[in-house]
mmCIF file of C-alpha atoms in Angstrom:
data_model
loop_
_atom_site.group_PDB
_atom_site.id
_atom_site.type_symbol
_atom_site.label_atom_id
_atom_site.label_comp_id
_atom_site.label_asym_id
_atom_site.label_seq_id
_atom_site.Cartn_x
_atom_site.Cartn_y
_atom_site.Cartn_z
ATOM 1 C CA UNK A 1 84.215 84.663 91.560
ATOM 2 C CA UNK A 2 80.664 86.137 90.617
ATOM 3 C CA UNK A 3 77.952 86.740 93.066
ATOM 4 C CA UNK A 4 74.345 86.941 92.515
ATOM 5 C CA UNK A 5 72.681 89.562 94.413
ATOM 6 C CA UNK A 6 69.669 88.952 95.795
ATOM 7 C CA UNK A 7 67.120 91.975 96.496
ATOM 8 C CA UNK A 8 65.743 90.520 99.208
ATOM 9 C CA UNK A 9 69.260 91.036 101.548
ATOM 10 C CA UNK A 10 69.964 92.592 104.655
ATOM 11 C CA UNK A 11 72.862 93.789 104.132
ATOM 12 C CA UNK A 12 72.808 95.799 107.023
ATOM 13 C CA UNK A 13 72.777 92.297 108.907
ATOM 14 C CA UNK A 14 75.813 90.258 107.566
ATOM 15 C CA UNK A 15 77.231 93.630 108.166
ATOM 16 C CA UNK A 16 76.774 93.394 111.933
ATOM 17 C CA UNK A 17 77.665 89.844 111.637
ATOM 18 C CA UNK A 18 81.162 90.623 110.385
ATOM 19 C CA UNK A 19 81.788 93.455 112.221
ATOM 20 C CA UNK A 20 81.132 90.370 115.723
ATOM 21 C CA UNK A 21 83.271 88.301 114.084
ATOM 22 C CA UNK A 22 85.979 89.992 113.497
ATOM 23 C CA UNK A 23 85.779 91.577 116.671
ATOM 24 C CA UNK A 24 87.391 87.801 118.650
ATOM 25 C CA UNK A 25 90.215 88.069 117.410
ATOM 26 C CA UNK A 26 90.618 92.212 116.733
ATOM 27 C CA UNK A 27 93.195 92.062 119.370
ATOM 28 C CA UNK A 28 95.499 89.408 118.643
ATOM 29 C CA UNK A 29 95.201 89.857 114.571
ATOM 30 C CA UNK A 30 96.296 93.778 115.658
ATOM 31 C CA UNK A 31 99.798 92.118 117.893
ATOM 32 C CA UNK A 32 100.318 89.941 114.888
ATOM 33 C CA UNK A 33 100.450 92.741 111.855
ATOM 34 C CA UNK A 34 100.018 91.264 108.220
ATOM 35 C CA UNK A 35 97.019 90.526 105.457
ATOM 36 C CA UNK A 36 93.781 89.604 106.691
ATOM 37 C CA UNK A 37 93.358 87.550 103.935
ATOM 38 C CA UNK A 38 90.347 85.760 105.957
ATOM 39 C CA UNK A 39 88.656 88.771 107.097
ATOM 40 C CA UNK A 40 89.655 89.886 103.696
ATOM 41 C CA UNK A 41 87.796 86.280 101.450
ATOM 42 C CA UNK A 42 85.127 87.004 104.309
ATOM 43 C CA UNK A 43 84.087 90.035 103.011
ATOM 44 C CA UNK A 44 84.276 88.764 99.625
ATOM 45 C CA UNK A 45 81.504 86.556 100.050
ATOM 46 C CA UNK A 46 79.471 88.599 101.799
ATOM 47 C CA UNK A 47 78.299 90.971 98.960
ATOM 48 C CA UNK A 48 79.624 93.849 100.434
ATOM 49 C CA UNK A 49 82.459 94.621 97.866
ATOM 50 C CA UNK A 50 78.750 95.129 95.309
ATOM 51 C CA UNK A 51 77.467 98.024 98.348
ATOM 52 C CA UNK A 52 77.945 100.997 96.029
ATOM 53 C CA UNK A 53 77.870 99.809 92.907
ATOM 54 C CA UNK A 54 75.105 101.309 91.628
ATOM 55 C CA UNK A 55 72.070 98.532 90.171
ATOM 56 C CA UNK A 56 71.870 99.259 86.497
ATOM 57 C CA UNK A 57 75.552 97.992 86.369
ATOM 58 C CA UNK A 58 74.774 94.916 89.161
ATOM 59 C CA UNK A 59 75.496 95.751 91.961
ATOM 60 C CA UNK A 60 72.691 96.628 95.745
ATOM 61 C CA UNK A 61 73.282 100.356 94.896
ATOM 62 C CA UNK A 62 72.594 101.271 98.565
ATOM 63 C CA UNK A 63 73.357 105.084 99.234
ATOM 64 C CA UNK A 64 76.726 106.382 100.934
ATOM 65 C CA UNK A 65 74.276 107.539 103.694
ATOM 66 C CA UNK A 66 74.650 103.533 104.446
ATOM 67 C CA UNK A 67 77.704 102.549 103.321
ATOM 68 C CA UNK A 68 79.788 104.758 105.688
ATOM 69 C CA UNK A 69 78.132 103.350 108.852
ATOM 70 C CA UNK A 70 78.943 100.513 108.078
ATOM 71 C CA UNK A 71 82.368 101.738 107.553
ATOM 72 C CA UNK A 72 81.727 103.324 111.154
ATOM 73 C CA UNK A 73 80.854 100.031 112.418
ATOM 74 C CA UNK A 74 83.605 97.740 111.144
ATOM 75 C CA UNK A 75 85.691 100.716 112.521
ATOM 76 C CA UNK A 76 84.132 100.035 115.633
ATOM 77 C CA UNK A 77 85.479 96.541 116.403
ATOM 78 C CA UNK A 78 89.099 96.671 114.022
ATOM 79 C CA UNK A 79 89.787 99.574 112.005
ATOM 80 C CA UNK A 80 92.557 97.919 110.087
ATOM 81 C CA UNK A 81 89.246 96.154 108.399
ATOM 82 C CA UNK A 82 87.475 98.984 108.458
ATOM 83 C CA UNK A 83 90.289 101.111 106.248
ATOM 84 C CA UNK A 84 91.011 98.587 103.518
ATOM 85 C CA UNK A 85 86.698 98.175 103.740
ATOM 86 C CA UNK A 86 86.378 101.476 102.866
ATOM 87 C CA UNK A 87 88.959 102.245 99.946
ATOM 88 C CA UNK A 88 88.011 98.892 98.228
ATOM 89 C CA UNK A 89 84.665 101.642 97.995
ATOM 90 C CA UNK A 90 87.108 104.702 96.992
ATOM 91 C CA UNK A 91 88.435 102.472 94.218
ATOM 92 C CA UNK A 92 85.884 101.064 91.987
ATOM 93 C CA UNK A 93 84.642 104.864 91.958
ATOM 94 C CA UNK A 94 87.539 106.586 90.583
ATOM 95 C CA UNK A 95 86.086 105.470 87.046
ATOM 96 C CA UNK A 96 82.660 106.353 88.214
ATOM 97 C CA UNK A 97 85.364 110.208 89.256
ATOM 98 C CA UNK A 98 88.044 110.733 86.805
ATOM 99 C CA UNK A 99 86.490 108.864 83.919
ATOM 100 C CA UNK A 100 83.806 108.882 81.049
ATOM 101 C CA UNK A 101 80.920 107.478 80.886
ATOM 102 C CA UNK A 102 82.333 103.751 79.330
ATOM 103 C CA UNK A 103 85.228 103.264 82.121
ATOM 104 C CA UNK A 104 82.215 103.928 84.882
ATOM 105 C CA UNK A 105 80.424 101.163 82.953
ATOM 106 C CA UNK A 106 83.111 98.716 82.594
ATOM 107 C CA UNK A 107 84.752 99.453 85.499
ATOM 108 C CA UNK A 108 81.826 98.642 87.866
ATOM 109 C CA UNK A 109 80.045 96.140 86.141
ATOM 110 C CA UNK A 110 83.685 93.503 86.032
ATOM 111 C CA UNK A 111 84.096 94.453 89.815
ATOM 112 C CA UNK A 112 81.088 93.042 89.723
ATOM 113 C CA UNK A 113 81.559 90.702 87.847
ATOM 114 C CA UNK A 114 85.072 89.406 88.864
ATOM 115 C CA UNK A 115 84.008 90.073 92.399
ATOM 116 C CA UNK A 116 87.284 92.831 92.732
ATOM 117 C CA UNK A 117 88.628 93.902 95.619
ATOM 118 C CA UNK A 118 89.848 97.328 95.118
ATOM 119 C CA UNK A 119 92.548 98.962 97.028
ATOM 120 C CA UNK A 120 94.861 102.554 96.526
ATOM 121 C CA UNK A 121 97.615 103.851 95.560
ATOM 122 C CA UNK A 122 96.863 106.992 94.008
ATOM 123 C CA UNK A 123 98.864 108.885 96.901
ATOM 124 C CA UNK A 124 98.858 112.516 95.574
ATOM 125 C CA UNK A 125 102.011 113.617 97.188
ATOM 126 C CA UNK A 126 104.262 110.689 95.902
ATOM 127 C CA UNK A 127 105.157 111.565 92.281
ATOM 128 C CA UNK A 128 107.489 108.820 91.796
ATOM 129 C CA UNK A 129 104.739 106.137 89.571
ATOM 130 C CA UNK A 130 106.271 107.928 85.586
ATOM 131 C CA UNK A 131 103.308 107.206 82.988
ATOM 132 C CA UNK A 132 105.451 107.345 78.922
ATOM 133 C CA UNK A 133 104.267 106.341 75.836
ATOM 134 C CA UNK A 134 105.062 103.410 74.442
ATOM 135 C CA UNK A 135 103.509 103.142 70.621
ATOM 136 C CA UNK A 136 99.903 102.693 70.703
ATOM 137 C CA UNK A 137 100.248 101.952 74.636
ATOM 138 C CA UNK A 138 101.881 103.203 77.629
ATOM 139 C CA UNK A 139 104.240 101.714 80.627
ATOM 140 C CA UNK A 140 104.107 102.699 83.735
ATOM 141 C CA UNK A 141 106.776 102.979 86.622
ATOM 142 C CA UNK A 142 108.367 104.080 89.427
ATOM 143 C CA UNK A 143 107.603 103.203 93.250
ATOM 144 C CA UNK A 144 104.387 104.155 95.365
ATOM 145 C CA UNK A 145 104.085 104.883 98.984
ATOM 146 C CA UNK A 146 101.125 104.200 101.140
ATOM 147 C CA UNK A 147 99.459 102.175 98.692
ATOM 148 C CA UNK A 148 96.412 100.831 102.100
ATOM 149 C CA UNK A 149 95.071 97.119 101.311
ATOM 150 C CA UNK A 150 97.103 96.493 98.147
ATOM 151 C CA UNK A 151 97.749 92.715 99.390
ATOM 152 C CA UNK A 152 95.321 90.542 98.188
ATOM 153 C CA UNK A 153 93.642 93.041 96.086
ATOM 154 C CA UNK A 154 92.821 92.791 92.549
ATOM 155 C CA UNK A 155 92.949 96.261 91.037
ATOM 156 C CA UNK A 156 94.879 99.406 91.386
ATOM 157 C CA UNK A 157 94.079 102.952 90.341
ATOM 158 C CA UNK A 158 97.418 104.667 90.792
ATOM 159 C CA UNK A 159 98.437 108.625 90.288
ATOM 160 C CA UNK A 160 101.276 108.896 87.680
ATOM 161 C CA UNK A 161 103.322 112.164 85.931
ATOM 162 C CA UNK A 162 102.908 111.857 82.534
ATOM 163 C CA UNK A 163 105.001 114.593 80.389
ATOM 164 C CA UNK A 164 102.843 116.635 79.526
ATOM 165 C CA UNK A 165 100.047 116.579 80.627
ATOM 166 C CA UNK A 166 99.293 119.046 83.991
ATOM 167 C CA UNK A 167 97.958 117.320 87.376
ATOM 168 C CA UNK A 168 98.662 113.976 88.093
ATOM 169 C CA UNK A 169 97.120 111.378 86.135
ATOM 170 C CA UNK A 170 95.278 108.447 86.970
ATOM 171 C CA UNK A 171 96.130 105.223 85.458
ATOM 172 C CA UNK A 172 94.172 101.133 86.460
ATOM 173 C CA UNK A 173 95.906 98.207 86.210
ATOM 174 C CA UNK A 174 95.169 95.045 87.924
ATOM 175 C CA UNK A 175 97.311 94.302 90.680
ATOM 176 C CA UNK A 176 98.954 90.757 88.636
ATOM 177 C CA UNK A 177 100.583 92.210 85.378
ATOM 178 C CA UNK A 178 103.164 91.553 85.059
ATOM 179 C CA UNK A 179 106.410 94.159 86.455
ATOM 180 C CA UNK A 180 103.488 94.990 89.325
ATOM 181 C CA UNK A 181 105.223 93.953 92.837
ATOM 182 C CA UNK A 182 103.289 94.877 95.964
ATOM 183 C CA UNK A 183 106.032 95.219 98.607
ATOM 184 C CA UNK A 184 105.495 93.862 102.017
ATOM 185 C CA UNK A 185 107.396 96.919 103.618
ATOM 186 C CA UNK A 186 104.106 98.572 105.620
ATOM 187 C CA UNK A 187 105.630 97.926 110.056
ATOM 188 C CA UNK A 188 103.906 100.762 111.500
ATOM 189 C CA UNK A 189 102.303 101.166 114.925
ATOM 190 C CA UNK A 190 99.248 101.162 114.208
ATOM 191 C CA UNK A 191 96.849 100.463 111.446
ATOM 192 C CA UNK A 192 98.926 97.628 111.666
ATOM 193 C CA UNK A 193 96.883 95.152 109.136
ATOM 194 C CA UNK A 194 96.280 97.420 106.433
ATOM 195 C CA UNK A 195 99.577 96.245 103.919
ATOM 196 C CA UNK A 196 100.090 100.372 102.842
ATOM 197 C CA UNK A 197 102.784 100.017 102.091
ATOM 198 C CA UNK A 198 104.154 100.922 99.012
ATOM 199 C CA UNK A 199 104.319 98.780 95.270
ATOM 200 C CA UNK A 200 106.471 98.865 92.654
ATOM 201 C CA UNK A 201 105.551 99.588 88.978
ATOM 202 C CA UNK A 202 108.477 98.253 86.656
ATOM 203 C CA UNK A 203 107.781 98.922 83.150
ATOM 204 C CA UNK A 204 103.994 98.016 83.192
ATOM 205 C CA UNK A 205 102.171 98.242 80.508
ATOM 206 C CA UNK A 206 99.208 100.256 80.593
ATOM 207 C CA UNK A 207 96.114 100.173 77.617
ATOM 208 C CA UNK A 208 95.286 103.863 76.544
ATOM 209 C CA UNK A 209 90.880 102.749 78.069
ATOM 210 C CA UNK A 210 93.299 102.458 80.786
ATOM 211 C CA UNK A 211 93.861 105.870 81.507
ATOM 212 C CA UNK A 212 90.433 107.769 83.324
ATOM 213 C CA UNK A 213 89.853 110.009 80.610
ATOM 214 C CA UNK A 214 87.352 113.070 81.982
ATOM 215 C CA UNK A 215 83.983 113.079 80.670
ATOM 216 C CA UNK A 216 84.186 116.814 81.005
ATOM 217 C CA UNK A 217 87.094 118.363 81.892
ATOM 218 C CA UNK A 218 87.196 121.229 84.563
ATOM 219 C CA UNK A 219 83.749 119.969 85.940
ATOM 220 C CA UNK A 220 83.533 120.555 89.755
ATOM 221 C CA UNK A 221 81.895 116.806 90.546
ATOM 222 C CA UNK A 222 86.164 115.259 89.508
ATOM 223 C CA UNK A 223 86.666 117.548 92.860
ATOM 224 C CA UNK A 224 84.324 115.209 94.369
ATOM 225 C CA UNK A 225 87.087 112.350 95.267
ATOM 226 C CA UNK A 226 88.493 114.162 98.170
ATOM 227 C CA UNK A 227 85.264 114.745 100.232
ATOM 228 C CA UNK A 228 84.607 111.068 99.468
ATOM 229 C CA UNK A 229 87.795 110.179 101.057
ATOM 230 C CA UNK A 230 87.595 112.237 104.131
ATOM 231 C CA UNK A 231 83.979 112.115 105.072
ATOM 232 C CA UNK A 232 85.579 108.026 105.564
ATOM 233 C CA UNK A 233 88.684 108.786 106.791
ATOM 234 C CA UNK A 234 85.889 110.797 109.296
ATOM 235 C CA UNK A 235 83.650 107.245 110.576
ATOM 236 C CA UNK A 236 86.203 105.570 110.657
ATOM 237 C CA UNK A 237 87.851 108.416 113.576
ATOM 238 C CA UNK A 238 84.657 107.358 114.906
ATOM 239 C CA UNK A 239 84.196 104.411 115.502
ATOM 240 C CA UNK A 240 87.387 103.877 116.317
ATOM 241 C CA UNK A 241 86.318 106.478 119.271
ATOM 242 C CA UNK A 242 82.815 104.380 120.181
ATOM 243 C CA UNK A 243 84.077 101.387 120.591
ATOM 244 C CA UNK A 244 86.903 102.841 122.275
ATOM 245 C CA UNK A 245 84.192 104.511 124.912
ATOM 246 C CA UNK A 246 82.437 101.125 124.865
ATOM 247 C CA UNK A 247 85.714 98.710 125.771
ATOM 248 C CA UNK A 248 86.001 101.678 128.287
ATOM 249 C CA UNK A 249 82.561 101.328 129.949
ATOM 250 C CA UNK A 250 82.351 97.716 129.447
ATOM 251 C CA UNK A 251 85.686 97.422 131.740
ATOM 252 C CA UNK A 252 85.006 99.938 133.587
ATOM 253 C CA UNK A 253 81.446 98.451 135.127
ATOM 254 C CA UNK A 254 83.480 94.381 135.119
ATOM 255 C CA UNK A 255 86.636 95.215 136.127
ATOM 256 C CA UNK A 256 87.746 98.800 137.516
ATOM 257 C CA UNK A 257 87.739 99.024 141.268
ATOM 258 C CA UNK A 258 86.591 101.838 142.953
ATOM 259 C CA UNK A 259 89.615 103.824 145.104
ATOM 260 C CA UNK A 260 90.361 103.400 148.549
ATOM 261 C CA UNK A 261 89.453 107.444 149.262
ATOM 262 C CA UNK A 262 86.716 107.634 146.555
ATOM 263 C CA UNK A 263 84.027 106.858 149.716
ATOM 264 C CA UNK A 264 82.141 104.528 147.097
ATOM 265 C CA UNK A 265 81.471 101.103 146.837
ATOM 266 C CA UNK A 266 82.127 100.938 142.892
ATOM 267 C CA UNK A 267 84.117 102.385 140.500
ATOM 268 C CA UNK A 268 81.096 102.818 138.103
ATOM 269 C CA UNK A 269 79.796 105.244 141.150
ATOM 270 C CA UNK A 270 82.801 107.355 141.372
ATOM 271 C CA UNK A 271 82.315 111.603 140.898
ATOM 272 C CA UNK A 272 85.715 111.845 138.981
ATOM 273 C CA UNK A 273 84.557 108.490 136.709
ATOM 274 C CA UNK A 274 81.391 109.741 136.416
ATOM 275 C CA UNK A 275 82.578 113.158 135.484
ATOM 276 C CA UNK A 276 85.177 111.670 132.134
ATOM 277 C CA UNK A 277 81.671 109.642 131.440
ATOM 278 C CA UNK A 278 79.811 111.525 131.252
ATOM 279 C CA UNK A 279 82.990 114.542 129.200
ATOM 280 C CA UNK A 280 83.325 111.741 126.571
ATOM 281 C CA UNK A 281 79.866 111.334 126.502
ATOM 282 C CA UNK A 282 78.432 114.564 125.275
ATOM 283 C CA UNK A 283 81.851 114.960 122.855
ATOM 284 C CA UNK A 284 80.904 111.877 121.116
ATOM 285 C CA UNK A 285 77.242 113.128 120.792
ATOM 286 C CA UNK A 286 78.452 115.854 119.332
ATOM 287 C CA UNK A 287 80.801 114.137 116.718
ATOM 288 C CA UNK A 288 78.186 111.672 116.074
ATOM 289 C CA UNK A 289 76.091 114.492 114.518
ATOM 290 C CA UNK A 290 78.418 116.983 112.693
ATOM 291 C CA UNK A 291 79.364 112.733 111.240
ATOM 292 C CA UNK A 292 75.906 112.067 110.349
ATOM 293 C CA UNK A 293 74.766 115.518 109.083
ATOM 294 C CA UNK A 294 78.497 115.585 106.590
ATOM 295 C CA UNK A 295 77.220 112.184 105.401
ATOM 296 C CA UNK A 296 74.402 113.547 104.245
ATOM 297 C CA UNK A 297 75.429 116.392 102.063
ATOM 298 C CA UNK A 298 78.148 114.498 100.817
ATOM 299 C CA UNK A 299 75.200 111.611 99.525
ATOM 300 C CA UNK A 300 72.842 114.505 98.143
ATOM 301 C CA UNK A 301 76.350 116.263 96.500
ATOM 302 C CA UNK A 302 76.615 112.114 95.227
ATOM 303 C CA UNK A 303 73.413 111.894 92.871
ATOM 304 C CA UNK A 304 73.599 116.117 91.500
ATOM 305 C CA UNK A 305 76.438 113.618 89.594
ATOM 306 C CA UNK A 306 77.530 116.155 87.100
ATOM 307 C CA UNK A 307 75.409 118.743 87.865
ATOM 308 C CA UNK A 308 77.017 119.591 91.155
ATOM 309 C CA UNK A 309 78.132 123.015 91.373
ATOM 310 C CA UNK A 310 81.028 124.905 92.943
ATOM 311 C CA UNK A 311 78.872 126.384 96.203
ATOM 312 C CA UNK A 312 77.432 122.581 96.617
ATOM 313 C CA UNK A 313 80.860 120.983 96.967
ATOM 314 C CA UNK A 314 82.541 123.983 98.622
ATOM 315 C CA UNK A 315 79.550 123.493 101.983
ATOM 316 C CA UNK A 316 79.857 119.908 101.489
ATOM 317 C CA UNK A 317 83.522 119.988 101.942
ATOM 318 C CA UNK A 318 83.009 122.357 105.172
ATOM 319 C CA UNK A 319 81.431 119.791 106.304
ATOM 320 C CA UNK A 320 82.720 116.923 106.014
ATOM 321 C CA UNK A 321 86.006 119.219 107.633
ATOM 322 C CA UNK A 322 84.133 120.402 110.476
ATOM 323 C CA UNK A 323 83.008 116.608 111.563
ATOM 324 C CA UNK A 324 86.218 115.226 110.229
ATOM 325 C CA UNK A 325 87.936 117.563 113.420
ATOM 326 C CA UNK A 326 85.920 116.976 115.660
ATOM 327 C CA UNK A 327 86.541 113.362 115.385
ATOM 328 C CA UNK A 328 89.693 113.954 115.669
ATOM 329 C CA UNK A 329 90.203 115.240 118.280
ATOM 330 C CA UNK A 330 87.519 113.542 120.532
ATOM 331 C CA UNK A 331 89.186 109.713 118.969
ATOM 332 C CA UNK A 332 91.976 110.723 120.408
ATOM 333 C CA UNK A 333 90.600 112.152 123.503
ATOM 334 C CA UNK A 334 88.597 109.521 124.570
ATOM 335 C CA UNK A 335 91.342 106.940 123.554
ATOM 336 C CA UNK A 336 93.504 108.614 125.681
ATOM 337 C CA UNK A 337 90.833 109.229 128.388
ATOM 338 C CA UNK A 338 89.775 105.934 128.702
ATOM 339 C CA UNK A 339 92.587 104.696 131.314
ATOM 340 C CA UNK A 340 91.975 107.481 133.706
ATOM 341 C CA UNK A 341 88.220 105.307 133.926
ATOM 342 C CA UNK A 342 89.877 101.963 134.099
ATOM 343 C CA UNK A 343 92.652 101.975 136.370
ATOM 344 C CA UNK A 344 96.336 100.912 135.685
ATOM 345 C CA UNK A 345 95.197 96.806 135.579
ATOM 346 C CA UNK A 346 93.527 97.524 131.671
ATOM 347 C CA UNK A 347 97.269 98.972 130.168
ATOM 348 C CA UNK A 348 97.557 94.781 130.676
ATOM 349 C CA UNK A 349 99.126 93.712 127.008
ATOM 350 C CA UNK A 350 96.391 90.877 126.861
ATOM 351 C CA UNK A 351 93.767 93.622 126.892
ATOM 352 C CA UNK A 352 94.958 95.217 123.807
ATOM 353 C CA UNK A 353 93.430 98.513 124.556
ATOM 354 C CA UNK A 354 96.058 100.580 123.721
ATOM 355 C CA UNK A 355 95.652 99.532 120.277
ATOM 356 C CA UNK A 356 92.444 102.435 120.000
ATOM 357 C CA UNK A 357 94.794 104.935 119.937
ATOM 358 C CA UNK A 358 98.096 103.675 118.092
ATOM 359 C CA UNK A 359 95.302 103.165 115.597
ATOM 360 C CA UNK A 360 93.711 106.755 115.676
ATOM 361 C CA UNK A 361 97.214 108.234 116.335
ATOM 362 C CA UNK A 362 98.526 106.427 113.264
ATOM 363 C CA UNK A 363 95.574 106.961 110.990
ATOM 364 C CA UNK A 364 95.071 111.106 111.587
ATOM 365 C CA UNK A 365 98.087 112.088 110.403
ATOM 366 C CA UNK A 366 97.224 111.261 107.146
ATOM 367 C CA UNK A 367 96.767 114.394 106.811
ATOM 368 C CA UNK A 368 97.228 117.850 108.942
ATOM 369 C CA UNK A 369 93.733 118.566 110.389
ATOM 370 C CA UNK A 370 95.287 122.033 111.013
ATOM 371 C CA UNK A 371 94.569 122.583 107.608
ATOM 372 C CA UNK A 372 91.078 121.585 108.233
ATOM 373 C CA UNK A 373 90.411 123.342 110.755
ATOM 374 C CA UNK A 374 92.058 126.886 109.079
ATOM 375 C CA UNK A 375 89.605 125.913 105.829
ATOM 376 C CA UNK A 376 86.847 126.224 108.505
ATOM 377 C CA UNK A 377 88.187 129.556 110.338
ATOM 378 C CA UNK A 378 87.941 130.918 106.469
ATOM 379 C CA UNK A 379 85.156 130.080 106.150
ATOM 380 C CA UNK A 380 83.430 130.969 109.365
ATOM 381 C CA UNK A 381 84.841 134.149 108.895
ATOM 382 C CA UNK A 382 85.953 135.264 105.623
ATOM 383 C CA UNK A 383 82.625 132.614 103.386
ATOM 384 C CA UNK A 384 85.699 131.677 101.899
ATOM 385 C CA UNK A 385 84.518 127.677 100.353
ATOM 386 C CA UNK A 386 88.004 125.540 100.186
ATOM 387 C CA UNK A 387 89.916 125.695 96.914
ATOM 388 C CA UNK A 388 89.174 121.230 95.655
ATOM 389 C CA UNK A 389 92.604 119.846 95.657
ATOM 390 C CA UNK A 390 93.053 115.845 96.864
ATOM 391 C CA UNK A 391 92.470 116.870 100.278
ATOM 392 C CA UNK A 392 89.820 119.220 100.475
#
């Protein structure tokens, strides 16, 4: 399916309308789990899958700053949708980051032409997928875990181990290719509609030009993918925190009763409830400011492309790590503390307020936040920038 992108289209308004629609069924779908097929189809129809693709390749040509704020808005109402939507953008830029100029152009152009939905199968800690030569082609075998958005995807970027090649090799595989088996085995307590289960590759044929070959080995820009991942996560965490805060606020104003010894007629005047809201608000504003600042640095780094310096990249990584730590801490605090300002009746399953904590707790375990704090500390004390890897 090919979409025609109009210059005058207000994609921010489209995203807002979709977020409002997704909010109506978020609790029900969270309880159900499975694939958010309808919502994914709406994203396909919206044109939002082309946000980050440059105009020269037929895309919308939006900035990461705008794209991340849309991700954040989706996360306010449904962090699973934000998850699969954001991973599409992380996937679609993989040939740009890891490949050469021809691969960058081809995959950007084909994504627009075919309206592809990318997912994620890069998980660098899972090294069970092996790439082996087969004549002038290759074969892919093994299983990769935590493949977010895999069900109903069109394209899988995969990391594989290749004999004689240091590090991991990145391969782009059509999801429907013979031998690719997407396993419906995601059954975690949170992020239940992200289809983050495993994918098995059974002797899958790989063409040479589907292996992303760097156009400039050792170039700093080729390490920016982890910065993109971490700032994306930061905005999802922040969106969940903002969504939890707004949900608690609405409930407190309309449902919560004042405690019998509070001496006030309305819960909105309870001194302890006001104290909680004051604390949550201050912390949330701080995390938001840090995320916005980090997003601007990320966009600046992205625009540098192959001219990005190690120092510029490192300063961006520190800003992102700082924002991610703040968003993690604030988010988990609000997702827990919201019940203090709502009361016991808010624990009824019909409200689904527990999903904020379950989703955030599940997602924030992606990589230990302690290591982000350590990296920030090493910068703050020793002026040591983090060494680029798949997580920093």
